[in-house]
Short mmCIF file of C-alpha atoms in Angstrom, two decimals:
data_model
loop_
_atom_site.label_atom_id
_atom_site.label_comp_id
_atom_site.label_asym_id
_atom_site.label_seq_id
_atom_site.Cartn_x
_atom_site.Cartn_y
_atom_site.Cartn_z
CA MET A 1 7.92 41.35 32.59
CA THR A 2 5.42 38.58 32.08
CA THR A 3 2.64 39.21 29.60
CA ARG A 4 -0.81 37.70 29.18
CA ASP A 5 0.49 35.95 26.07
CA ASP A 6 3.36 34.29 28.06
CA HIS A 7 0.80 32.69 30.37
CA ALA A 8 -1.35 31.68 27.39
CA GLU A 9 1.58 29.81 25.81
CA HIS A 10 1.69 27.41 28.79
CA ARG A 11 -2.04 27.16 29.35
CA PRO A 12 -3.47 23.72 28.46
CA VAL A 13 -5.70 23.60 25.42
CA THR A 14 -9.24 22.72 26.45
CA ALA A 15 -11.07 22.86 23.13
CA GLY A 16 -11.05 20.41 20.26
CA THR A 17 -10.81 16.64 20.09
CA LEU A 18 -8.67 14.35 22.20
CA ALA A 19 -6.33 13.92 19.25
CA HIS A 20 -5.41 17.61 19.58
CA ARG A 21 -5.21 17.62 23.39
CA VAL A 22 -3.39 14.34 24.13
CA PRO A 23 0.18 13.59 22.98
CA ASP A 24 0.57 10.83 20.41
CA LEU A 25 1.78 7.35 21.33
CA GLY A 26 5.28 8.04 20.02
CA GLY A 27 5.67 10.92 22.47
CA LEU A 28 4.31 8.91 25.37
CA GLU A 29 6.65 6.00 24.60
CA LEU A 30 9.55 8.46 24.55
CA LEU A 31 8.57 9.78 27.98
CA LEU A 32 8.43 6.25 29.36
CA ALA A 33 11.89 5.55 27.91
CA VAL A 34 13.32 8.70 29.60
CA ALA A 35 11.94 7.48 32.92
CA ARG A 36 13.37 4.00 32.30
CA VAL A 37 16.94 4.87 31.20
CA GLY A 38 17.38 8.23 32.94
CA SER A 39 18.44 10.34 29.95
CA LEU A 40 16.95 11.79 26.80
CA GLY A 41 19.89 10.59 24.69
CA GLY A 42 19.56 7.04 26.00
CA ALA A 43 15.81 7.09 25.39
CA ALA A 44 16.39 8.30 21.82
CA ARG A 45 18.85 5.43 21.16
CA GLU A 46 16.45 2.88 22.61
CA LEU A 47 13.66 4.06 20.31
CA GLY A 48 15.92 4.38 17.26
CA ILE A 49 15.56 8.14 16.77
CA THR A 50 18.05 11.00 16.92
CA GLN A 51 18.51 13.06 20.08
CA PRO A 52 17.41 16.29 18.31
CA ALA A 53 14.23 14.50 17.21
CA ALA A 54 13.64 13.32 20.78
CA SER A 55 14.18 16.83 22.17
CA SER A 56 11.78 18.26 19.59
CA ARG A 57 9.14 15.68 20.51
CA VAL A 58 9.45 16.49 24.22
CA ARG A 59 9.14 20.23 23.55
CA SER A 60 6.04 19.56 21.44
CA MET A 61 4.44 17.61 24.30
CA GLU A 62 5.30 20.35 26.78
CA ARG A 63 3.65 22.98 24.57
CA GLN A 64 0.64 20.73 24.08
CA LEU A 65 0.17 20.01 27.80
CA GLY A 66 1.28 23.43 29.05
CA VAL A 67 3.72 22.00 31.64
CA ALA A 68 7.45 21.21 31.74
CA LEU A 69 8.08 17.47 31.58
CA VAL A 70 11.87 17.08 31.47
CA ASP A 71 14.66 19.06 33.16
CA ARG A 72 17.69 19.16 30.87
CA SER A 73 21.22 19.80 32.20
CA PRO A 74 24.83 19.01 31.21
CA ARG A 75 24.58 16.00 33.56
CA GLY A 76 21.57 14.57 31.70
CA SER A 77 17.81 14.77 31.80
CA ARG A 78 15.33 13.95 34.51
CA LEU A 79 11.57 14.08 34.74
CA THR A 80 9.99 17.01 36.54
CA ASP A 81 7.32 16.27 39.14
CA ALA A 82 4.69 16.95 36.48
CA GLY A 83 6.64 14.77 34.05
CA ALA A 84 6.64 11.87 36.54
CA LEU A 85 2.88 12.17 36.97
CA VAL A 86 2.28 12.37 33.20
CA THR A 87 4.57 9.37 32.74
CA ASP A 88 2.42 7.35 35.14
CA TRP A 89 -0.66 8.21 33.07
CA ALA A 90 1.25 7.54 29.87
CA ARG A 91 2.07 4.01 31.05
CA ARG A 92 -1.62 3.16 31.30
CA ILE A 93 -2.34 4.64 27.85
CA VAL A 94 0.52 2.70 26.23
CA GLU A 95 -0.60 -0.53 27.91
CA ALA A 96 -4.11 0.05 26.59
CA ALA A 97 -2.70 0.73 23.11
CA GLU A 98 -0.71 -2.52 23.27
CA ALA A 99 -3.91 -4.40 24.16
CA PHE A 100 -5.68 -2.65 21.26
CA ASP A 101 -2.88 -3.64 18.88
CA ALA A 102 -2.99 -7.26 20.06
CA GLY A 103 -6.74 -7.34 19.49
CA ALA A 104 -6.38 -5.85 16.02
CA GLN A 105 -3.72 -8.44 15.18
CA ALA A 106 -6.07 -11.20 16.32
CA LEU A 107 -8.73 -9.84 13.95
CA ARG A 108 -6.21 -9.79 11.09
CA ASP A 109 -5.14 -13.35 11.90
CA ARG A 110 -8.77 -14.49 11.82
CA ARG A 111 -9.34 -12.67 8.51
CA ASP A 112 -6.17 -14.14 7.04
CA SER A 113 -7.05 -17.69 8.06
CA ARG A 114 -9.67 -18.02 5.31
CA LEU A 115 -10.51 -16.69 1.88
CA ARG A 116 -13.93 -17.02 0.23
CA VAL A 117 -13.83 -16.60 -3.54
CA ALA A 118 -16.84 -16.41 -5.85
CA ALA A 119 -16.16 -16.72 -9.57
CA SER A 120 -18.07 -17.09 -12.81
CA MET A 121 -17.62 -20.43 -14.50
CA THR A 122 -14.93 -19.78 -17.12
CA ILE A 123 -12.65 -18.02 -14.63
CA ALA A 124 -13.34 -20.65 -11.95
CA GLU A 125 -12.50 -23.53 -14.28
CA TYR A 126 -9.61 -22.19 -16.35
CA LEU A 127 -7.85 -19.36 -14.47
CA LEU A 128 -8.45 -19.61 -10.73
CA PRO A 129 -6.78 -23.01 -10.17
CA GLY A 130 -3.39 -21.57 -11.16
CA TRP A 131 -3.91 -18.40 -9.13
CA LEU A 132 -4.94 -20.39 -6.05
CA LEU A 133 -1.92 -22.69 -6.31
CA ALA A 134 0.33 -19.61 -6.38
CA LEU A 135 -1.54 -18.14 -3.40
CA ARG A 136 -1.09 -21.36 -1.46
CA ALA A 137 2.67 -21.06 -1.92
CA GLN A 138 2.52 -17.59 -0.36
CA ARG A 139 -0.08 -18.33 2.31
CA PRO A 140 -0.05 -22.05 3.14
CA ASP A 141 -2.15 -21.54 6.28
CA THR A 142 -5.04 -19.78 4.53
CA ALA A 143 -8.04 -22.03 3.87
CA VAL A 144 -9.66 -21.16 0.53
CA SER A 145 -13.23 -21.93 -0.53
CA LEU A 146 -14.40 -21.40 -4.10
CA LEU A 147 -18.02 -20.75 -5.02
CA ALA A 148 -18.54 -21.10 -8.78
CA GLY A 149 -21.63 -19.76 -10.55
CA ASN A 150 -22.67 -17.24 -13.16
CA SER A 151 -21.80 -13.55 -12.96
CA ALA A 152 -25.16 -12.66 -11.41
CA SER A 153 -24.70 -15.17 -8.59
CA VAL A 154 -21.18 -13.86 -7.90
CA ALA A 155 -22.62 -10.39 -7.29
CA GLU A 156 -25.32 -11.81 -5.01
CA ARG A 157 -22.78 -13.67 -2.88
CA LEU A 158 -20.56 -10.61 -2.50
CA LEU A 159 -23.45 -8.36 -1.52
CA ALA A 160 -24.67 -10.96 0.99
CA ASP A 161 -21.17 -11.12 2.56
CA GLU A 162 -20.79 -14.75 1.49
CA ALA A 163 -17.53 -14.04 -0.39
CA ASP A 164 -14.50 -11.81 0.12
CA VAL A 165 -13.70 -11.24 -3.55
CA GLY A 166 -15.29 -12.23 -6.84
CA PHE A 167 -14.50 -12.59 -10.54
CA VAL A 168 -16.96 -11.95 -13.38
CA GLU A 169 -17.01 -12.00 -17.17
CA GLY A 170 -19.97 -9.78 -18.08
CA LEU A 171 -20.07 -6.41 -19.84
CA THR A 172 -21.20 -4.42 -16.81
CA VAL A 173 -20.32 -4.26 -13.14
CA PRO A 174 -23.34 -5.05 -10.94
CA THR A 175 -24.65 -2.23 -8.76
CA GLY A 176 -22.99 -2.08 -5.36
CA LEU A 177 -19.64 -3.44 -6.54
CA ASP A 178 -16.29 -1.91 -7.42
CA SER A 179 -14.05 -3.63 -9.94
CA ALA A 180 -10.67 -3.87 -11.65
CA VAL A 181 -9.88 -5.41 -15.03
CA ILE A 182 -7.54 -8.39 -14.55
CA ALA A 183 -7.49 -9.97 -18.03
CA HIS A 184 -9.06 -9.98 -21.48
CA ASP A 185 -10.81 -12.83 -23.24
CA ARG A 186 -12.54 -13.56 -26.52
CA LEU A 187 -15.56 -15.70 -27.33
CA ILE A 188 -15.39 -17.91 -30.39
CA VAL A 189 -17.88 -20.04 -32.32
CA VAL A 190 -17.05 -23.76 -32.26
CA THR A 191 -18.65 -26.93 -33.63
CA ALA A 192 -17.85 -30.62 -33.84
CA PRO A 193 -15.96 -31.65 -37.02
CA SER A 194 -19.14 -33.37 -38.26
CA HIS A 195 -21.19 -30.14 -38.30
CA ALA A 196 -21.74 -28.36 -41.62
CA TRP A 197 -20.20 -25.13 -40.27
CA ALA A 198 -16.88 -26.96 -39.81
CA ARG A 199 -16.56 -27.20 -43.62
CA ARG A 200 -17.49 -23.59 -44.42
CA ARG A 201 -15.13 -21.72 -46.71
CA ARG A 202 -16.48 -18.29 -45.84
CA PRO A 203 -16.82 -16.69 -42.41
CA LEU A 204 -20.21 -16.91 -40.75
CA ALA A 205 -22.22 -13.68 -40.89
CA ALA A 206 -23.23 -12.17 -37.56
CA GLU A 207 -26.88 -12.19 -38.67
CA GLU A 208 -26.77 -15.92 -39.36
CA LEU A 209 -25.18 -16.59 -35.98
CA ALA A 210 -27.90 -14.55 -34.25
CA ALA A 211 -30.62 -16.47 -36.06
CA THR A 212 -29.21 -19.92 -35.26
CA SER A 213 -30.24 -21.96 -32.25
CA LEU A 214 -27.05 -22.47 -30.23
CA ILE A 215 -25.94 -24.45 -27.22
CA LEU A 216 -25.92 -21.64 -24.65
CA ARG A 217 -25.14 -20.90 -21.03
CA GLU A 218 -28.06 -19.94 -18.82
CA LYS A 219 -29.34 -16.37 -18.49
CA GLY A 220 -27.23 -14.40 -16.02
CA SER A 221 -23.94 -15.80 -17.28
CA GLY A 222 -21.30 -13.36 -18.51
CA THR A 223 -20.77 -15.37 -21.71
CA ARG A 224 -24.41 -15.17 -22.68
CA GLN A 225 -24.65 -11.49 -21.79
CA VAL A 226 -21.69 -10.61 -24.04
CA LEU A 227 -23.05 -12.69 -26.92
CA ASP A 228 -26.60 -11.37 -26.63
CA THR A 229 -25.41 -7.75 -26.53
CA ALA A 230 -22.96 -8.16 -29.43
CA LEU A 231 -25.57 -9.76 -31.71
CA GLY A 232 -28.51 -7.62 -30.62
CA GLY A 233 -30.49 -10.68 -29.55
CA LEU A 234 -30.35 -14.46 -29.84
CA ALA A 235 -32.52 -17.17 -31.31
CA ARG A 236 -34.18 -19.63 -28.96
CA PRO A 237 -31.44 -21.84 -27.43
CA LEU A 238 -30.91 -25.30 -28.86
CA ILE A 239 -29.84 -26.38 -25.36
CA GLU A 240 -29.37 -24.23 -22.24
CA LEU A 241 -26.73 -25.46 -19.76
CA SER A 242 -25.37 -24.14 -16.49
CA SER A 243 -21.61 -24.64 -16.93
CA THR A 244 -18.94 -24.05 -19.53
CA THR A 245 -17.84 -27.68 -19.30
CA ALA A 246 -21.35 -28.90 -20.07
CA VAL A 247 -21.69 -26.58 -23.09
CA LYS A 248 -18.32 -27.76 -24.39
CA ALA A 249 -19.21 -31.44 -23.95
CA ALA A 250 -22.47 -30.95 -25.82
CA ALA A 251 -20.65 -29.24 -28.70
CA VAL A 252 -18.02 -32.00 -28.85
CA SER A 253 -20.79 -34.60 -29.00
CA GLY A 254 -22.13 -32.95 -32.16
CA ALA A 255 -25.31 -31.59 -30.58
CA GLY A 256 -24.79 -28.22 -32.26
CA PRO A 257 -22.66 -25.08 -32.43
CA ALA A 258 -21.67 -23.17 -29.32
CA VAL A 259 -19.97 -19.91 -28.39
CA LEU A 260 -17.28 -20.35 -25.75
CA SER A 261 -14.24 -18.64 -24.29
CA GLU A 262 -10.94 -19.26 -26.08
CA LEU A 263 -9.61 -20.23 -22.66
CA ALA A 264 -12.07 -23.10 -22.43
CA VAL A 265 -11.47 -24.78 -25.78
CA ARG A 266 -7.71 -24.62 -26.38
CA GLU A 267 -7.20 -28.32 -25.85
CA GLU A 268 -10.23 -29.33 -27.91
CA LEU A 269 -9.13 -27.11 -30.80
CA ALA A 270 -5.59 -28.50 -30.70
CA MET A 271 -6.91 -32.05 -30.79
CA ARG A 272 -9.53 -31.11 -33.44
CA ARG A 273 -12.36 -32.32 -31.27
CA LEU A 274 -13.83 -28.88 -31.98
CA ILE A 275 -13.44 -26.65 -35.01
CA ARG A 276 -13.35 -22.86 -34.81
CA VAL A 277 -15.81 -21.09 -37.12
CA PRO A 278 -14.77 -17.55 -38.17
CA VAL A 279 -17.45 -14.85 -37.87
CA ASP A 280 -17.68 -11.54 -39.72
CA GLY A 281 -19.33 -8.35 -38.53
CA VAL A 282 -19.14 -8.81 -34.75
CA THR A 283 -16.49 -8.51 -32.04
CA LEU A 284 -16.80 -10.90 -29.12
CA ALA A 285 -13.97 -9.58 -26.93
CA ARG A 286 -14.63 -9.08 -23.23
CA GLU A 287 -12.94 -7.97 -20.04
CA LEU A 288 -12.51 -10.26 -17.05
CA ARG A 289 -12.91 -8.37 -13.79
CA ALA A 290 -12.27 -8.77 -10.10
CA VAL A 291 -15.16 -7.37 -8.06
CA TRP A 292 -15.81 -6.52 -4.43
CA PRO A 293 -18.42 -4.53 -2.44
CA THR A 294 -18.16 -0.79 -3.03
CA GLY A 295 -15.87 0.91 -0.52
CA HIS A 296 -14.38 -2.37 0.79
CA ARG A 297 -11.11 -2.79 -1.08
CA PRO A 298 -9.81 -6.37 -0.66
CA ALA A 299 -7.26 -6.88 2.11
CA GLY A 300 -5.11 -9.75 3.36
CA PRO A 301 -5.38 -12.95 1.26
CA ALA A 302 -7.94 -11.36 -1.09
CA ARG A 303 -5.51 -8.52 -1.87
CA ASP A 304 -2.71 -11.02 -2.46
CA LEU A 305 -4.90 -13.03 -4.83
CA LEU A 306 -5.65 -9.89 -6.85
CA THR A 307 -1.92 -9.21 -7.14
CA LEU A 308 -1.38 -12.73 -8.50
CA THR A 309 -4.04 -12.29 -11.19
CA ARG A 310 -1.95 -9.48 -12.70
CA GLY A 311 1.34 -11.34 -12.50
#
């Protein structure tokens, strides 16, 4: 005796989204393989799945569509009339999916052909060259452009879609950006050997540093932001310059004391072209961060570059 529920089991589902009403691509590819090789076992081998898995997938499609698709017998499997018709439709869907996949690959290839990096000055000058050389070894066909500026300008470029990934040195992450810490750095006070601070026997007090006119980076730089926050304010700059290299050169020339990243002055300290001045009462450590627009996690070359920064 046939019940109402027996009919309902084979009735096509008409509600819900297409994703619930149309078999997935794996099932459609299996159906095409059955039509091509003439057996469910052969189709399973061609697609690299087990025969039980293939049988289960066919049964799932039959329940979903409400029609029998494959007749199974000891002699093999063949498509039913409905199965042949569904297979014809499936062929068009799979061809469209292949075209979609080719288009998506073309988009990935275009994305992967270039990488736009924006970085604050210390990172751009002392860390990124090594990272980019390593990236080139991995992705020789990717053209890389580097836009160097202060931390504020890095944020502006990312938010204007002028860069794919950025690197900053400040204390805070600009609004609209997500971030990850990639390294740690410390600012130190340096002077030329001829400066009076180079002959000090006691550490410099934080209050004296704050009250001294220094050679400084411009406003908006991560270095200046960290220093200003740590000291609770700065005296009027002795000189204000727009790059780490320029600040370092001015300090080496004897123009006055400066506060710079340890990364930037290793060579000058080793050669005693600059002298480190100890400071008491203040910590000038900072985090170096990778940044990107909120909700747009780096992909392709940008993702690979981030991996290299943590290597």
